[in-house]
Short mmCIF file of C-alpha atoms and ligand atoms in Angstrom, two decimals:
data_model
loop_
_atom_site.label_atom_id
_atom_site.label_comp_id
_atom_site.label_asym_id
_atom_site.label_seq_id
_atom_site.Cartn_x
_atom_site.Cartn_y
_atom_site.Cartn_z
CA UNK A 31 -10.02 -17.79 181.60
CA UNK A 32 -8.86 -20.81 180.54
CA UNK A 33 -8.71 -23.03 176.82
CA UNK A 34 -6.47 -25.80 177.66
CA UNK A 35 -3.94 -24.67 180.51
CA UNK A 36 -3.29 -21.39 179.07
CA UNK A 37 -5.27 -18.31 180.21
CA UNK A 38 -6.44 -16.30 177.30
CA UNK A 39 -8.42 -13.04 176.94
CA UNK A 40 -11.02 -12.38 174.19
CA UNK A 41 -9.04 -9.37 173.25
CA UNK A 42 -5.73 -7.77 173.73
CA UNK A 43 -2.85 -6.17 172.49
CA UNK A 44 0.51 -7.05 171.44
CA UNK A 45 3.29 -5.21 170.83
CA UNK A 46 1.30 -1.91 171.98
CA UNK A 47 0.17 -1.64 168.48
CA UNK A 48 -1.77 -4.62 167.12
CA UNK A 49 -4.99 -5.73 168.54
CA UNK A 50 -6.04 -9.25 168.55
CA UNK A 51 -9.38 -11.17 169.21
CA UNK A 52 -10.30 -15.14 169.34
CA UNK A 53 -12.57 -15.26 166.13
CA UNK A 54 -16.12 -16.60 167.76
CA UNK A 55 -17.11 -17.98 164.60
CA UNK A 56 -14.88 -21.01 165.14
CA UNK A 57 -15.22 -22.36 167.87
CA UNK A 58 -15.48 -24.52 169.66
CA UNK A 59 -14.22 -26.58 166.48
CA UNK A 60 -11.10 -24.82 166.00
CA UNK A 61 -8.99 -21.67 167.74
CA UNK A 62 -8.52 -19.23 165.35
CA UNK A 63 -6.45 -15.49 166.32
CA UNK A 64 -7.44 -12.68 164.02
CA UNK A 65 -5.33 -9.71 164.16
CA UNK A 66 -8.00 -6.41 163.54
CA UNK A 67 -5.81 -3.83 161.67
CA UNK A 68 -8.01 -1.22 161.05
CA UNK A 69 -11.37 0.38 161.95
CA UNK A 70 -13.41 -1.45 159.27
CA UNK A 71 -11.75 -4.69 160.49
CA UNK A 72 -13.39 -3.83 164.14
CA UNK A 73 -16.48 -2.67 162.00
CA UNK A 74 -16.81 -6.24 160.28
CA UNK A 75 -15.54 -8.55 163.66
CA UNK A 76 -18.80 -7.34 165.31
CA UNK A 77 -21.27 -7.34 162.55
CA UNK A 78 -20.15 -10.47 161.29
CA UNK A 79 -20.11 -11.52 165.40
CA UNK A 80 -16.33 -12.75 165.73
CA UNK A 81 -16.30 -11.18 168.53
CA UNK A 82 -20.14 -10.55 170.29
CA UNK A 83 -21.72 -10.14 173.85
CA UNK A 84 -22.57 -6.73 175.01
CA UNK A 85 -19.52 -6.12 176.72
CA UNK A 86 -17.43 -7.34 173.99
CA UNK A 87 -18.79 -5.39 171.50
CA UNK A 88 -18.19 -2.66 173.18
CA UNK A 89 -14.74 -3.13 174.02
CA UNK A 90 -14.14 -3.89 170.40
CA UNK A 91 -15.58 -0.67 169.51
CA UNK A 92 -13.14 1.20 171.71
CA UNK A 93 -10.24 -0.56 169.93
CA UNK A 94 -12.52 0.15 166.58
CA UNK A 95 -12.00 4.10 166.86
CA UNK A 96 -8.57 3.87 167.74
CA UNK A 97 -7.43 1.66 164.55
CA UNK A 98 -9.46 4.53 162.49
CA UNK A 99 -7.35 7.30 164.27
CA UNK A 100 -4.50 5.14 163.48
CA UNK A 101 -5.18 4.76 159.98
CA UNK A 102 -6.04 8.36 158.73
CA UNK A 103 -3.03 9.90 160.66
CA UNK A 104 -1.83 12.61 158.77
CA UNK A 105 -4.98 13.65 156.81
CA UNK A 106 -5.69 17.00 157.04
CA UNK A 107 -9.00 16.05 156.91
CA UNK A 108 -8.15 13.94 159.49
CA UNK A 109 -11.03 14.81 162.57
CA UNK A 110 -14.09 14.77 159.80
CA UNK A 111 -12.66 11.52 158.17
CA UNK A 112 -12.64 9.98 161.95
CA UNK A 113 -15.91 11.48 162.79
CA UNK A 114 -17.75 10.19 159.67
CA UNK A 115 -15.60 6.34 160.63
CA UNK A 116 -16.87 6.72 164.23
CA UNK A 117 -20.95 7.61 163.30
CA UNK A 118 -20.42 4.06 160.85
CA UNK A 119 -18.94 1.72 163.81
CA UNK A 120 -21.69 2.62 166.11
CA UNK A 121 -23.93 0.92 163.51
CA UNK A 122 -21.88 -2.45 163.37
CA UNK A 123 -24.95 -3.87 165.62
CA UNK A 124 -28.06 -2.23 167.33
CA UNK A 125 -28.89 -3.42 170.50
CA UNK A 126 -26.45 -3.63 172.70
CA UNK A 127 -26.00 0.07 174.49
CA UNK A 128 -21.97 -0.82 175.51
CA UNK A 129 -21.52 -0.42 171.96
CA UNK A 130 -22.61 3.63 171.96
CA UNK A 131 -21.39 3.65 175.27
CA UNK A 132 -17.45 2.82 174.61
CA UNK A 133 -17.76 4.89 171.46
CA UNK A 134 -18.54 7.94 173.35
CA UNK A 135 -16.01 7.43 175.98
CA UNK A 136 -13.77 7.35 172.82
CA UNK A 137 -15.60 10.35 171.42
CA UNK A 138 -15.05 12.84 174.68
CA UNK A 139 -11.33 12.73 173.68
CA UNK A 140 -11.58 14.24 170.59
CA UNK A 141 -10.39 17.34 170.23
CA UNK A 142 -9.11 19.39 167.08
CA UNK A 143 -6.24 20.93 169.18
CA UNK A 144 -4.66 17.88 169.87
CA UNK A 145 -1.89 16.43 167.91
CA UNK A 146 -3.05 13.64 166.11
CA UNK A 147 0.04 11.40 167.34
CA UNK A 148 -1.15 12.21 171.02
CA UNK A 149 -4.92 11.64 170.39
CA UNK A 150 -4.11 8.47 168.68
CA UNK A 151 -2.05 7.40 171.89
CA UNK A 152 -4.94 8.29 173.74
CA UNK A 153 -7.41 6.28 172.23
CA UNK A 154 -4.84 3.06 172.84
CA UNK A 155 -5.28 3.88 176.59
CA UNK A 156 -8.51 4.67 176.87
CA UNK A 157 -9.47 1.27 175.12
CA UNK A 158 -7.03 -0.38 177.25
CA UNK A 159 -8.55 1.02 180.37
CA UNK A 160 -12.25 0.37 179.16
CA UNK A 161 -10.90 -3.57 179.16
CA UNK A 162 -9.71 -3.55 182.28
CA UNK A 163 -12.37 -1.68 184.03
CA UNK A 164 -14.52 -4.56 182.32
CA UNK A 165 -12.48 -7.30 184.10
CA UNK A 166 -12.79 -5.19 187.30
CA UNK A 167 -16.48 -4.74 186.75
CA UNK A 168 -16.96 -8.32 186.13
CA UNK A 169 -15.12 -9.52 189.25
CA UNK A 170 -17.30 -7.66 191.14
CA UNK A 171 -20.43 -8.99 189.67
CA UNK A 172 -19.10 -12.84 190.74
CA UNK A 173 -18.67 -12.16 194.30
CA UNK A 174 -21.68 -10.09 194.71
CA UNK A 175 -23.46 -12.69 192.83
CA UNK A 176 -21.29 -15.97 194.89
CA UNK A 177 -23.47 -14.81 197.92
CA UNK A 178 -26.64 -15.76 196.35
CA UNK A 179 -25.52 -19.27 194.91
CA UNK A 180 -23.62 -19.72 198.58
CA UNK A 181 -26.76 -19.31 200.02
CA UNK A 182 -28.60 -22.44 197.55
CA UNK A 183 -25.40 -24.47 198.75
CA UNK A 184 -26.05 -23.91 202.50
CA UNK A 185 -29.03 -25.38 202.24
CA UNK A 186 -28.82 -28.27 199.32
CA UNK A 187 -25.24 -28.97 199.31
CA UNK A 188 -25.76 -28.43 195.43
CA UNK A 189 -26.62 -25.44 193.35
CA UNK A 190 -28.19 -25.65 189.52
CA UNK A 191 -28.21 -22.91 187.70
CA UNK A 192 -29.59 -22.63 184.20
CA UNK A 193 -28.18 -20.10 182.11
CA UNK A 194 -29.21 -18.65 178.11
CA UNK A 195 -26.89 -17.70 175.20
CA UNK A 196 -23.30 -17.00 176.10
CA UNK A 197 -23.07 -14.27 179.05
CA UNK A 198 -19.42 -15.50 179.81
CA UNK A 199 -15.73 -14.53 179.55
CA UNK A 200 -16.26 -14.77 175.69
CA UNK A 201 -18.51 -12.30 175.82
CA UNK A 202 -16.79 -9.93 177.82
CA UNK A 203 -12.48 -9.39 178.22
CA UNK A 204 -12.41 -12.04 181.34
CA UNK A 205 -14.82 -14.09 183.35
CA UNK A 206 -18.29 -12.96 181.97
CA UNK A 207 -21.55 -11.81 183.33
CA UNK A 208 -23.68 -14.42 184.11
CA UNK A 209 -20.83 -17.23 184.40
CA UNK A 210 -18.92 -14.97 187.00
CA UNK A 211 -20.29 -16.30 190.18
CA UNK A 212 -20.44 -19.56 188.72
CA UNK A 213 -16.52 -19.27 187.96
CA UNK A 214 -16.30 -18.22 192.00
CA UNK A 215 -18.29 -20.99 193.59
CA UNK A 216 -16.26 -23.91 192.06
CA UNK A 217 -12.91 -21.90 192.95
CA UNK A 218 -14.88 -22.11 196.57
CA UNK A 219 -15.61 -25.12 196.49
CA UNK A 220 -19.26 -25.22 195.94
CA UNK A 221 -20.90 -28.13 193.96
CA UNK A 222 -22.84 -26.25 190.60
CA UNK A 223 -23.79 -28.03 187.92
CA UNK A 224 -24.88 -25.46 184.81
CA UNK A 225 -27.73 -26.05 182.40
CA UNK A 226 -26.80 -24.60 179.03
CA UNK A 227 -29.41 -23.41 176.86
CA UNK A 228 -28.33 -23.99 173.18
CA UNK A 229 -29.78 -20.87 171.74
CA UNK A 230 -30.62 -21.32 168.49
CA UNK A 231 -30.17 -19.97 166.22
CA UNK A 232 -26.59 -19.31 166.59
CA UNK A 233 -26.42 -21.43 169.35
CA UNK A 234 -23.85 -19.73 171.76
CA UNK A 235 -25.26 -21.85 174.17
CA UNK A 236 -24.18 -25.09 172.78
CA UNK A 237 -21.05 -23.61 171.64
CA UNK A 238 -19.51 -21.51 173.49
CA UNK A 239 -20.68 -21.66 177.03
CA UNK A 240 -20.60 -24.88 177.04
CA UNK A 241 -17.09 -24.69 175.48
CA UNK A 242 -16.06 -22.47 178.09
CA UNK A 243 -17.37 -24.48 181.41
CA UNK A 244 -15.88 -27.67 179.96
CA UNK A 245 -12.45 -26.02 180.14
CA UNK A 246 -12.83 -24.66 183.42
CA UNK A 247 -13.98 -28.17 184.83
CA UNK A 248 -17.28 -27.36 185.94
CA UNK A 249 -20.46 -29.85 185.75
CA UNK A 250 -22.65 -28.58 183.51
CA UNK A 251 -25.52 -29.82 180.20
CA UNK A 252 -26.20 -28.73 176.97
CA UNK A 253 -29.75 -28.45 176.67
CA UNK A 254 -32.59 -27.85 173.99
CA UNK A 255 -33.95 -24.88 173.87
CA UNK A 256 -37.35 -26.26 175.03
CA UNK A 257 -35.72 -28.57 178.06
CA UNK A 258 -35.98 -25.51 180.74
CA UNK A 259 -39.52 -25.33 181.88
CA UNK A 260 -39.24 -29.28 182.26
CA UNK A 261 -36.69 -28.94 184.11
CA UNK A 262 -38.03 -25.94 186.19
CA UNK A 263 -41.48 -28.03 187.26
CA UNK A 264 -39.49 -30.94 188.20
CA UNK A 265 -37.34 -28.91 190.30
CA UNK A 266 -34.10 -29.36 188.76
CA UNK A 267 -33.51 -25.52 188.45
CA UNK A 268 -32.50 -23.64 191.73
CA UNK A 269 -32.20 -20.30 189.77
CA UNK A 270 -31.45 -18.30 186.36
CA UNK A 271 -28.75 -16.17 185.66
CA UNK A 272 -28.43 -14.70 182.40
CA UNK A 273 -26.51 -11.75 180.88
CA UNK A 274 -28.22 -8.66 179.01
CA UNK A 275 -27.06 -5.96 175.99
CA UNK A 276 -30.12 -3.73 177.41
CA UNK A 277 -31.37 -2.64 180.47
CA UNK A 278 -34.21 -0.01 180.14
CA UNK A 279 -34.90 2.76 183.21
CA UNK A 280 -37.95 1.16 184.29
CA UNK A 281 -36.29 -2.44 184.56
CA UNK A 282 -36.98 -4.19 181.76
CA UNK A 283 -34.53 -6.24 180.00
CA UNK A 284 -33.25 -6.66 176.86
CA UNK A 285 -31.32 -10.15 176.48
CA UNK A 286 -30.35 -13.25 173.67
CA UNK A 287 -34.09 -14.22 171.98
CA UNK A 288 -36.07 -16.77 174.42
CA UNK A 289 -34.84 -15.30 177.64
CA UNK A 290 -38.20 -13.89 178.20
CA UNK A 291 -39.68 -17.84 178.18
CA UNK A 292 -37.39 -18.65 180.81
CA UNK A 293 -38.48 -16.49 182.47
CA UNK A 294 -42.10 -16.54 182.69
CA UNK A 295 -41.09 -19.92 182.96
CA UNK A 296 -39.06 -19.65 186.05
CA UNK A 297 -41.96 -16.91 187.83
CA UNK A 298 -44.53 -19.63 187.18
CA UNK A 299 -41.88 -21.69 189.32
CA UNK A 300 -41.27 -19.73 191.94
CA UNK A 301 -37.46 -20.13 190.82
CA UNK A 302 -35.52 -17.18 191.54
CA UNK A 303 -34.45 -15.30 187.84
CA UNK A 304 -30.88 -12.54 187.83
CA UNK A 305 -30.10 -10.85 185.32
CA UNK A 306 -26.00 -9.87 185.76
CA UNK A 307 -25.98 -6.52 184.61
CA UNK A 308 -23.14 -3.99 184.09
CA UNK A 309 -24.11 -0.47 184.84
CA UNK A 310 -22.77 -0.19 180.90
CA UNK A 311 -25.38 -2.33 179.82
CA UNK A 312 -28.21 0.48 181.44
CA UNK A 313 -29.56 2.90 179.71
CA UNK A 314 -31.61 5.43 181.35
CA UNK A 315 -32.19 6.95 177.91
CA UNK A 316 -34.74 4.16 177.45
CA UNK A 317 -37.92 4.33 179.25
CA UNK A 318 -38.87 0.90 179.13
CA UNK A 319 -38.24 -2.28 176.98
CA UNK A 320 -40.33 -1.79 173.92
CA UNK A 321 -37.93 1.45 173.09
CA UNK A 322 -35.10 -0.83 172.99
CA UNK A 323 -34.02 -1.39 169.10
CA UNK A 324 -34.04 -5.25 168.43
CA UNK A 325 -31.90 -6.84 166.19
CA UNK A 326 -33.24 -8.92 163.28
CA UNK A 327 -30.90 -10.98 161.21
CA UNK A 328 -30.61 -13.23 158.31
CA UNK A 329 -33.13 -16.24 157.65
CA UNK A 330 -30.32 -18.19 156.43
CA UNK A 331 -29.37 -18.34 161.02
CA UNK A 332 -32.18 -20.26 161.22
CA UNK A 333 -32.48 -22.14 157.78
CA UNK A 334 -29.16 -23.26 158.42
CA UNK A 335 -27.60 -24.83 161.45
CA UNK A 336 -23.64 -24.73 161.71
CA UNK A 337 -22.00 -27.27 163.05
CA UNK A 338 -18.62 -29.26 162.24
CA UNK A 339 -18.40 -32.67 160.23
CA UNK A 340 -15.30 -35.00 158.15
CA UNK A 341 -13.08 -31.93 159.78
CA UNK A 342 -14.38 -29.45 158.68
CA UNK A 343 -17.08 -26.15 159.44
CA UNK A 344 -20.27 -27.14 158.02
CA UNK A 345 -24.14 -25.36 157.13
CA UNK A 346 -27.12 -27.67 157.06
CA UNK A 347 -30.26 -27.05 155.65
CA UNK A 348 -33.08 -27.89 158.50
CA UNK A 349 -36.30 -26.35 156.50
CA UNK A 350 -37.55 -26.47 153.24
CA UNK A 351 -35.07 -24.50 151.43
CA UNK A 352 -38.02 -22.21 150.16
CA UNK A 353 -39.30 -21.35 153.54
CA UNK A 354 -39.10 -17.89 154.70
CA UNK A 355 -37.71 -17.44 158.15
CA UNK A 356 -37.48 -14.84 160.87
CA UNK A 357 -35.01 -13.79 162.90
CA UNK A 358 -35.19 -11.93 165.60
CA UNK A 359 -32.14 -11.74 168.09
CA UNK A 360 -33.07 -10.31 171.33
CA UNK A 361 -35.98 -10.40 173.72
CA UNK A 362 -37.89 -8.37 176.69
CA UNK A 363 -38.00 -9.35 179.90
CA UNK A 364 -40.48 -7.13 181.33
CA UNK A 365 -39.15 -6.11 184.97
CA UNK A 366 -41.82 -8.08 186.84
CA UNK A 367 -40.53 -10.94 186.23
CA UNK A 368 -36.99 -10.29 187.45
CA UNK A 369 -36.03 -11.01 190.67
CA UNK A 370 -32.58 -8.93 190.60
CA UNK A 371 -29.98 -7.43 188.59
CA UNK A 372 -26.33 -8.28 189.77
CA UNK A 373 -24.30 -4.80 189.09
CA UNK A 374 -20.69 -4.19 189.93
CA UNK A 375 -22.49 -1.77 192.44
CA UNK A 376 -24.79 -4.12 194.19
CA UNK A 377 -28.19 -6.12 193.52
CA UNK A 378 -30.99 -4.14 192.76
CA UNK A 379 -34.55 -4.89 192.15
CA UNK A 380 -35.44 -4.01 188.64
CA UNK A 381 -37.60 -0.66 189.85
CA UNK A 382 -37.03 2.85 188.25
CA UNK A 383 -36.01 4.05 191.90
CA UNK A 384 -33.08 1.71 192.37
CA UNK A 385 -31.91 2.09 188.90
CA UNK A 386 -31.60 5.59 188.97
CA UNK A 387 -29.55 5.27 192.47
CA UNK A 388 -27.40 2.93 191.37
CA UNK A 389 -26.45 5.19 188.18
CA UNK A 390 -25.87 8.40 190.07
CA UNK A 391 -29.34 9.77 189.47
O1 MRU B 75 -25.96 -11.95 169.80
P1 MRU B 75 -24.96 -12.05 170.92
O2 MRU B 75 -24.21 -13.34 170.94
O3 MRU B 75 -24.05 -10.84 170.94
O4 MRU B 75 -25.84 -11.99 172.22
C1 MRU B 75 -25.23 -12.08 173.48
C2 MRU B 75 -26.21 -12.04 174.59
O5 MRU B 75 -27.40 -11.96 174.41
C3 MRU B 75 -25.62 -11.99 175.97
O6 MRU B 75 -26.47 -12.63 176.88
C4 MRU B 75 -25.46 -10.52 176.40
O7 MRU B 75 -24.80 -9.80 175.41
C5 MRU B 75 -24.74 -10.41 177.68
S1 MRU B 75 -23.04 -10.76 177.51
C6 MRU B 75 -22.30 -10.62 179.01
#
């Protein structure tokens, strides 16, 4: 998508050697290219959440194992020293499954037999191919998704949407989750305006979708975290999409903390809530949402707000500076109040049956 005129990715590679990622952490402020050289520097861009969204995260990952193959080339020791590397990166965050999932994709190619050149080369493709495959998957996830919004626009001439956190093209390679069919109805021609959830505490919201639609041209308001129900009774909200890391077997869904209020907030509204969700992001392991691992972070996320000021990144204090604080980064949705997942495959309700289809089961 585009920053300015040019089309970027969040990550790709030059040179077929070096792997490159926009560095999260500064925008929308400033555009900063990081170059990740080894396995620990994939390890650290996700923790540290230069690079984060489920899909993301997971591509990273695949580039993650193949910089550690890259770097202990030539150790005879070479397929413990990756394995023990490998175990370590799938810790970098723990809740969304694309992260496992790419890893293990990476994982099925090991083999002691193999000439560590080869399986090294390998591990380049097969990271490139996970990319792609999420461009592919995303594309398909906007013009499954266009027919719903196309359907709003037949009948008000004007469709808004109100979306949480970031579930777009920076948190995937290309076009996002969520913002997919958003991306397709203005290249349509349909009138959307987008209502952009801040998300605190990190507020990818306010930064970075927001960032995104204003340099795609499309209508769109940062809001306050609090603004949606408001704007839900007054019936300024035709329908929710948001992204997810999670997706449990029975339906529940695991997305950015305060999804689950906009939800029960949207039900109470009768306003249709999606949930654009790659088959990577399910997880039939899971039974249901309360098994899904939530993230809890530092206080100092919500202690401190960052923002930019006199040119420069800033932290402000916005509690008393002895205050505890919580953090907690991801929500439930329980699947009840969902009124679809988008997949690359299709909509589905959020019901064990049409999960388990959808997956192959
Ligand atoms: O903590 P983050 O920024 O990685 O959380 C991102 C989200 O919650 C997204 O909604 C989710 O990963 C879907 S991204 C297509």
């Amino acid at each position: 998508m585009k920053i300015g005129n040019t089309n970027f990715r969040t990550i790709w590679v030059e040179n077929n050697f070096d792997v490159k990622i926009i560095d999260q952490n500064f925008l929308p402020f400033s555009f900063v290219i990081k170059t990740l050289c080894t396995g620990d520097d994939a390890y650290i861009a996700i923790a540290d959440m230069a690079v984060r969204g489920a899909p993301l995260i997971g591509v990273t990952a695949a580039y993650g194992v193949y910089l550690y193959a890259k770097s202990f080339l030539g150790a005879n020791d070479f397929m413990e020293k990756l394995s023990v590397a490998v175990a370590h990166l799938q810790e970098a965050r723990p809740t969304a499954v694309n992260l496992k999932w790419a890893v293990e994709r990476q994982i099925k190619l090991f083999d002691n037999t193999k000439p560590q050149e080869f399986l090294v080369r390998e591990l380049l493709a097969n990271a490139n191919k996970i990319a792609e495959e999420d461009i592919e998957t995303n594309r398909a996830i906007g013009s499954i998704g266009l027919d719903l919004i196309e359907k709003i626009y037949d009948d008000k001439g004007i469709v808004n949407i109100l979306t949480h956190c970031n579930a777009g093209w920076l948190a995937t390679v290309d076009y996002g989750t969520a913002t997919a069919p958003i991306y397709m109805a203005k290249e349509q021609g349909f009138d959307v305006n987008v209502w952009v959830d801040e998300t605190r505490p990190r507020n990818q919201g306010s930064r970075l979708t927001a960032y995104e639609l204003l340099n795609e041209d499309i209508s769109h308001s940062v809001i306050a975290d609090n603004t949606g129900g408001h704007l839900m009774q007054t019936g300024k909200v035709d329908m929710v999409i948001v992204g997810c890391d999670r997706v449990a077997a029975n339906g529940d869904v695991c997305n950015k903390i305060g999804t689950y209020l906009k939800a029960l907030a949207a039900f109470d509204n009768n306003i249709p809530f999606y949930v654009a969700a790659p088959t990577s992001t399910i997880d039939l392991n899971i039974k249901s949402g309360k098994d899904i691992p939530i993230e809890e972070r530092h206080e100092d996320e919500v202690k401190y707000v960052a923002g930019f000021c006199g040119n420069k990144n800033v932290e402000i204090l916005v509690s008393p500076k002895d205050s505890p604080a919580t953090n907690y980064g991801f929500d439930i949705t329980p699947a009840r109040l969902i009124t679809g997942l988008i997949t690359e495959k299709g909509i589905i309700r959020p019901k064990e049956a049409s999960i388990s289809r959808i997956m192959g089961k």
